[in-house]
Amino acid sequence: MTDDTRARFERLVGELRPKLHRYCARMTGSAVDGEDVVQDALMKALTAMPNVGVIDNPEGWLFRISHNTALDFLRRRARGPVLQNDEALDRIAAPDSPDRDHETVAVSLRTFMRLPPLQRSAVILKDVLGHSLEEVVSITGASEAAAKSALQRARVRLREIAREPADVSLPLLPDAMRAQLIKYVEGFKTGDFTTIRAMLANDVKLDLVATLRKQGNSEVGEYYAAYAAATQWAFAAAIVDGRAAMLVYDRNVSLETPAYFVALDFVGDRVVSVHDFLYARYAMEGIDLSALYPEPRPR
């Protein structure tokens, strides 16, 4: 691949990455899983680029790869098929609905998981991202009739879900994980990064999303220097999309609304992975969020 081709690819990715994440996060029901799918899809696209020749519609091409990568992810997670039969959908007379339902944009990521995959894909592409029906067909590989039926049924189902009583139950973390999460976040609040570094597994992985990846205790340990030197951030322990996370607030903007989050995975008393969305704040949109503290406590 020439330097010019790679540069054009990187410019395209820079423009489309937030949209790709909006799609993949809603397909998987998780901002973190969605980002993993985007990264996997972009690696596939970069590998394929030298062999595909001229790409007439680069955006559609990247969305098609991301769509298929999301379906692969869902298959692995479900250990079974996720696609609906297009011919069966063609035979179903879907109810009419308006061409665009703007309320769909505000639906949480996990709500989309209550839709079958083709319905989910169609309504995300059309109502959240603004693609045409023709583009929905091209990206999903469904027939026009199946895509239209899936879109209409998804809109109807989302309205039904919106009328259901709110689920007030709070997501829970195991007590041991909750304790480790609070210990980790307290380290940020007090500036005790020595304790935080001691919590890292030897093979810990860091994903500073859309920027860099590192692995190993010593390499990842260097990442905390920037936080140790900064004074603008405040922190709170939280659950994001059912996962342990740290909310990060910008003191210069708001101590009520987090600027971004850092997702954490623990095995026992060790941190095994860190997904930091400092440079990917678009991931905040649509997440299911439950703070373990009502507000950040200043350091």
Short mmCIF file of C-alpha atoms in Angstrom, two decimals:
data_model
loop_
_atom_site.label_atom_id
_atom_site.label_comp_id
_atom_site.label_asym_id
_atom_site.label_seq_id
_atom_site.Cartn_x
_atom_site.Cartn_y
_atom_site.Cartn_z
CA MET A 1 0.00 0.00 0.00
CA THR A 2 1.39 3.40 -0.96
CA ASP A 3 1.82 6.20 1.55
CA ASP A 4 -0.79 8.22 -0.35
CA THR A 5 -3.34 5.39 -0.18
CA ARG A 6 -2.76 4.94 3.54
CA ALA A 7 -3.06 8.69 4.11
CA ARG A 8 -6.40 8.78 2.25
CA PHE A 9 -7.63 5.81 4.25
CA GLU A 10 -6.66 7.46 7.54
CA ARG A 11 -8.44 10.69 6.54
CA LEU A 12 -11.58 8.74 5.67
CA VAL A 13 -11.44 6.85 8.96
CA GLY A 14 -10.97 10.09 10.87
CA GLU A 15 -14.17 11.45 9.32
CA LEU A 16 -16.26 8.29 9.67
CA ARG A 17 -15.10 6.77 12.94
CA PRO A 18 -17.75 8.42 15.16
CA LYS A 19 -20.50 7.24 12.77
CA LEU A 20 -19.05 3.75 12.58
CA HIS A 21 -18.97 3.62 16.35
CA ARG A 22 -22.57 4.84 16.64
CA TYR A 23 -23.57 1.96 14.39
CA CYS A 24 -21.45 -0.79 15.95
CA ALA A 25 -22.22 0.25 19.54
CA ARG A 26 -25.94 -0.05 18.83
CA MET A 27 -25.51 -3.34 16.99
CA THR A 28 -23.63 -4.85 19.95
CA GLY A 29 -25.42 -2.98 22.77
CA SER A 30 -22.15 -1.70 24.23
CA ALA A 31 -19.89 1.29 23.63
CA VAL A 32 -16.82 -0.80 24.48
CA ASP A 33 -17.79 -3.81 22.35
CA GLY A 34 -18.78 -1.43 19.56
CA GLU A 35 -15.32 0.14 19.59
CA ASP A 36 -13.69 -3.29 19.49
CA VAL A 37 -15.81 -4.14 16.43
CA VAL A 38 -14.86 -0.85 14.74
CA GLN A 39 -11.17 -1.50 15.30
CA ASP A 40 -11.50 -5.04 13.96
CA ALA A 41 -13.41 -3.78 10.91
CA LEU A 42 -10.83 -1.08 10.18
CA MET A 43 -8.02 -3.63 10.32
CA LYS A 44 -9.92 -5.81 7.83
CA ALA A 45 -10.48 -2.82 5.56
CA LEU A 46 -6.83 -1.77 5.70
CA THR A 47 -5.71 -5.32 4.87
CA ALA A 48 -8.18 -5.61 1.97
CA MET A 49 -7.55 -2.18 0.45
CA PRO A 50 -4.57 -3.06 -1.80
CA ASN A 51 -6.63 -5.81 -3.48
CA VAL A 52 -10.00 -4.13 -4.03
CA GLY A 53 -9.03 -1.56 -6.65
CA VAL A 54 -11.04 1.64 -6.98
CA ILE A 55 -13.73 1.99 -4.32
CA ASP A 56 -16.69 3.94 -5.72
CA ASN A 57 -18.35 4.46 -2.34
CA PRO A 58 -15.72 4.32 0.43
CA GLU A 59 -18.23 5.15 3.18
CA GLY A 60 -20.61 2.39 2.09
CA TRP A 61 -17.67 -0.01 1.79
CA LEU A 62 -16.52 0.67 5.36
CA PHE A 63 -20.05 0.39 6.70
CA ARG A 64 -20.53 -2.95 4.93
CA ILE A 65 -17.32 -4.29 6.49
CA SER A 66 -18.37 -2.94 9.90
CA HIS A 67 -21.83 -4.49 9.52
CA ASN A 68 -20.41 -7.92 8.72
CA THR A 69 -17.86 -7.63 11.52
CA ALA A 70 -20.64 -6.78 13.98
CA LEU A 71 -22.62 -9.83 12.83
CA ASP A 72 -19.53 -11.99 13.29
CA PHE A 73 -19.18 -10.62 16.81
CA LEU A 74 -22.83 -11.36 17.59
CA ARG A 75 -22.50 -14.90 16.23
CA ARG A 76 -19.52 -15.56 18.47
CA ARG A 77 -21.31 -14.12 21.48
CA ALA A 78 -24.53 -16.03 20.84
CA ARG A 79 -22.83 -19.18 19.50
CA GLY A 80 -25.49 -19.37 16.84
CA PRO A 81 -26.87 -17.71 13.69
CA VAL A 82 -28.13 -14.12 13.93
CA LEU A 83 -29.38 -13.35 10.43
CA GLN A 84 -33.05 -13.49 9.60
CA ASN A 85 -34.25 -15.09 6.38
CA ASP A 86 -34.87 -12.30 3.86
CA GLU A 87 -37.46 -14.27 1.91
CA ALA A 88 -39.51 -14.82 5.05
CA LEU A 89 -39.42 -11.12 5.77
CA ASP A 90 -40.50 -10.37 2.19
CA ARG A 91 -43.71 -12.31 2.78
CA ILE A 92 -44.64 -10.38 5.93
CA ALA A 93 -46.79 -7.30 5.43
CA ALA A 94 -45.17 -4.76 7.73
CA PRO A 95 -47.29 -2.01 9.26
CA ASP A 96 -46.90 1.49 7.90
CA SER A 97 -44.85 4.05 9.82
CA PRO A 98 -43.44 7.52 9.12
CA ASP A 99 -40.33 7.66 6.96
CA ARG A 100 -38.21 8.94 9.82
CA ASP A 101 -38.64 8.54 13.54
CA HIS A 102 -36.38 11.06 15.25
CA GLU A 103 -37.05 9.60 18.71
CA THR A 104 -34.98 6.60 17.70
CA VAL A 105 -31.82 8.68 18.01
CA ALA A 106 -32.31 8.94 21.79
CA VAL A 107 -32.78 5.19 22.37
CA SER A 108 -30.14 3.65 24.63
CA LEU A 109 -27.62 1.22 23.18
CA ARG A 110 -28.97 -1.79 25.03
CA THR A 111 -32.55 -1.13 23.94
CA PHE A 112 -31.55 -1.87 20.34
CA MET A 113 -30.53 -5.37 21.47
CA ARG A 114 -34.22 -6.18 21.92
CA LEU A 115 -34.64 -6.05 18.14
CA PRO A 116 -33.67 -8.86 15.74
CA PRO A 117 -30.38 -8.04 13.97
CA LEU A 118 -31.81 -6.98 10.59
CA GLN A 119 -34.41 -4.73 12.24
CA ARG A 120 -31.68 -3.33 14.47
CA SER A 121 -29.38 -2.65 11.55
CA ALA A 122 -32.07 -1.06 9.38
CA VAL A 123 -33.36 1.35 12.02
CA ILE A 124 -29.86 2.38 13.13
CA LEU A 125 -28.71 3.07 9.59
CA LYS A 126 -31.90 4.87 8.56
CA ASP A 127 -33.12 6.69 11.67
CA VAL A 128 -29.93 7.21 13.67
CA LEU A 129 -27.36 7.73 10.92
CA GLY A 130 -29.60 9.05 8.12
CA HIS A 131 -28.78 6.53 5.38
CA SER A 132 -31.20 6.02 2.53
CA LEU A 133 -33.13 2.77 2.13
CA GLU A 134 -30.92 1.98 -0.88
CA GLU A 135 -27.84 2.35 1.33
CA VAL A 136 -29.42 0.12 3.97
CA VAL A 137 -29.88 -2.55 1.28
CA SER A 138 -26.29 -2.16 0.08
CA ILE A 139 -24.76 -2.33 3.57
CA THR A 140 -26.85 -5.19 4.97
CA GLY A 141 -27.16 -7.26 1.79
CA ALA A 142 -30.91 -7.63 2.39
CA SER A 143 -33.49 -7.25 -0.36
CA GLU A 144 -35.30 -3.91 -0.59
CA ALA A 145 -38.55 -5.48 0.59
CA ALA A 146 -36.86 -7.16 3.55
CA ALA A 147 -35.02 -3.97 4.54
CA LYS A 148 -38.20 -1.88 4.35
CA SER A 149 -40.15 -4.43 6.36
CA ALA A 150 -37.42 -4.66 8.97
CA LEU A 151 -37.25 -0.87 9.28
CA GLN A 152 -40.99 -0.48 9.75
CA ARG A 153 -41.22 -3.28 12.28
CA ALA A 154 -38.25 -1.91 14.22
CA ARG A 155 -39.92 1.50 14.50
CA VAL A 156 -43.13 -0.06 15.77
CA ARG A 157 -41.27 -2.21 18.30
CA LEU A 158 -39.21 0.71 19.61
CA ARG A 159 -42.41 2.68 20.21
CA GLU A 160 -43.81 -0.29 22.14
CA ILE A 161 -40.65 -0.48 24.24
CA ALA A 162 -40.84 3.26 24.93
CA ARG A 163 -44.34 2.78 26.41
CA GLU A 164 -43.22 0.03 28.78
CA PRO A 165 -42.74 0.92 32.48
CA ALA A 166 -39.22 2.04 33.23
CA ASP A 167 -36.98 -0.66 34.66
CA VAL A 168 -35.71 0.84 37.89
CA SER A 169 -33.44 -2.06 38.83
CA LEU A 170 -29.80 -1.05 39.02
CA PRO A 171 -27.01 -3.07 37.40
CA LEU A 172 -24.82 -4.85 39.93
CA LEU A 173 -21.16 -5.71 40.07
CA PRO A 174 -19.84 -8.59 42.15
CA ASP A 175 -18.73 -7.28 45.56
CA ALA A 176 -15.06 -8.09 44.92
CA MET A 177 -15.04 -6.30 41.56
CA ARG A 178 -16.91 -3.33 43.02
CA ALA A 179 -14.27 -3.05 45.75
CA GLN A 180 -11.45 -3.16 43.20
CA LEU A 181 -13.15 -0.56 41.01
CA ILE A 182 -13.58 1.81 43.94
CA LYS A 183 -9.94 1.27 44.96
CA TYR A 184 -8.82 2.06 41.41
CA VAL A 185 -10.90 5.24 41.18
CA GLU A 186 -9.86 6.38 44.66
CA GLY A 187 -6.26 6.17 43.43
CA PHE A 188 -7.11 8.71 40.73
CA LYS A 189 -8.90 10.95 43.20
CA THR A 190 -6.04 11.02 45.67
CA GLY A 191 -3.22 10.90 43.13
CA ASP A 192 -2.00 7.54 44.42
CA PHE A 193 -0.86 6.12 41.10
CA THR A 194 1.65 3.85 42.81
CA THR A 195 -1.27 1.84 44.18
CA ILE A 196 -2.97 1.87 40.78
CA ARG A 197 0.12 0.59 38.98
CA ALA A 198 0.39 -2.19 41.57
CA MET A 199 -3.13 -3.29 40.59
CA LEU A 200 -2.14 -3.97 36.96
CA ALA A 201 -1.80 -7.52 35.67
CA ASN A 202 1.54 -8.36 34.07
CA ASP A 203 -0.08 -8.64 30.63
CA VAL A 204 -2.57 -5.77 31.08
CA LYS A 205 -3.83 -4.19 27.85
CA LEU A 206 -4.45 -0.49 27.29
CA ASP A 207 -6.60 0.87 24.49
CA LEU A 208 -6.45 4.67 24.38
CA VAL A 209 -9.27 4.55 21.88
CA ALA A 210 -8.58 5.94 18.40
CA THR A 211 -5.03 6.83 19.45
CA LEU A 212 -2.80 3.99 20.65
CA ARG A 213 -2.62 0.55 22.20
CA LYS A 214 -0.12 -0.79 24.70
CA GLN A 215 0.37 -4.07 26.54
CA GLY A 216 2.33 -5.10 29.58
CA ASN A 217 2.66 -3.72 33.08
CA SER A 218 5.62 -1.42 32.39
CA GLU A 219 4.30 0.07 29.14
CA VAL A 220 0.78 0.61 30.41
CA GLY A 221 2.15 2.01 33.67
CA GLU A 222 3.58 4.98 31.73
CA TYR A 223 0.07 5.97 30.64
CA TYR A 224 -0.78 7.20 34.15
CA ALA A 225 1.85 9.95 34.11
CA ALA A 226 -0.41 12.29 32.13
CA TYR A 227 -3.26 11.83 34.61
CA ALA A 228 -0.89 12.33 37.54
CA ALA A 229 0.19 15.68 36.10
CA ALA A 230 -3.30 16.92 35.19
CA THR A 231 -5.54 18.97 37.47
CA GLN A 232 -8.62 19.44 35.29
CA TRP A 233 -10.17 16.01 35.82
CA ALA A 234 -12.48 14.65 38.51
CA PHE A 235 -13.47 11.00 38.80
CA ALA A 236 -16.29 8.71 39.89
CA ALA A 237 -16.79 4.95 39.93
CA ALA A 238 -19.64 3.79 37.69
CA ILE A 239 -21.23 1.02 35.70
CA VAL A 240 -21.38 1.70 31.94
CA ASP A 241 -23.38 -0.72 29.79
CA GLY A 242 -23.15 -3.21 32.65
CA ARG A 243 -19.34 -2.96 32.92
CA ALA A 244 -17.05 -1.55 35.57
CA ALA A 245 -15.97 1.95 34.58
CA MET A 246 -14.56 5.25 35.76
CA LEU A 247 -16.37 8.44 34.78
CA VAL A 248 -14.14 11.41 34.02
CA TYR A 249 -15.41 14.96 34.50
CA ASP A 250 -13.80 18.12 33.15
CA ARG A 251 -13.73 20.63 36.03
CA ASN A 252 -13.67 23.48 33.52
CA VAL A 253 -16.92 22.31 31.93
CA SER A 254 -19.14 20.39 34.35
CA LEU A 255 -19.01 18.30 37.50
CA GLU A 256 -22.49 16.99 36.75
CA THR A 257 -22.07 15.63 33.23
CA PRO A 258 -19.08 13.34 32.57
CA ALA A 259 -16.84 14.19 29.63
CA TYR A 260 -15.96 10.57 28.91
CA PHE A 261 -15.40 7.23 30.60
CA VAL A 262 -12.74 4.58 31.08
CA ALA A 263 -13.96 0.96 30.97
CA LEU A 264 -12.07 -1.55 33.10
CA ASP A 265 -11.85 -5.33 33.18
CA PHE A 266 -10.74 -7.14 36.32
CA VAL A 267 -9.64 -10.69 36.96
CA GLY A 268 -9.47 -11.20 40.67
CA ASP A 269 -7.69 -8.20 42.16
CA ARG A 270 -5.88 -7.28 38.93
CA VAL A 271 -6.76 -4.89 36.13
CA VAL A 272 -6.43 -6.83 32.88
CA SER A 273 -7.66 -4.23 30.39
CA VAL A 274 -8.28 -0.49 30.19
CA HIS A 275 -10.40 1.17 27.48
CA ASP A 276 -9.92 4.94 27.80
CA PHE A 277 -12.30 7.04 25.68
CA LEU A 278 -10.51 10.38 26.22
CA TYR A 279 -10.12 10.85 22.46
CA ALA A 280 -13.39 9.15 21.52
CA ARG A 281 -16.01 11.08 23.47
CA TYR A 282 -18.65 10.25 20.88
CA ALA A 283 -18.90 6.94 22.77
CA MET A 284 -20.88 8.68 25.54
CA GLU A 285 -23.98 8.83 23.34
CA GLY A 286 -26.64 6.31 24.30
CA ILE A 287 -24.75 4.50 27.05
CA ASP A 288 -26.53 3.00 30.06
CA LEU A 289 -24.90 4.74 32.99
CA SER A 290 -25.13 4.16 36.74
CA ALA A 291 -22.71 6.05 38.97
CA LEU A 292 -21.69 4.34 42.21
CA TYR A 293 -21.29 7.79 43.73
CA PRO A 294 -23.85 10.57 43.05
CA GLU A 295 -21.11 12.95 41.92
CA PRO A 296 -17.31 13.13 41.59
CA ARG A 297 -15.39 13.99 44.72
CA PRO A 298 -12.57 16.50 44.10
CA ARG A 299 -8.96 15.41 44.37
#
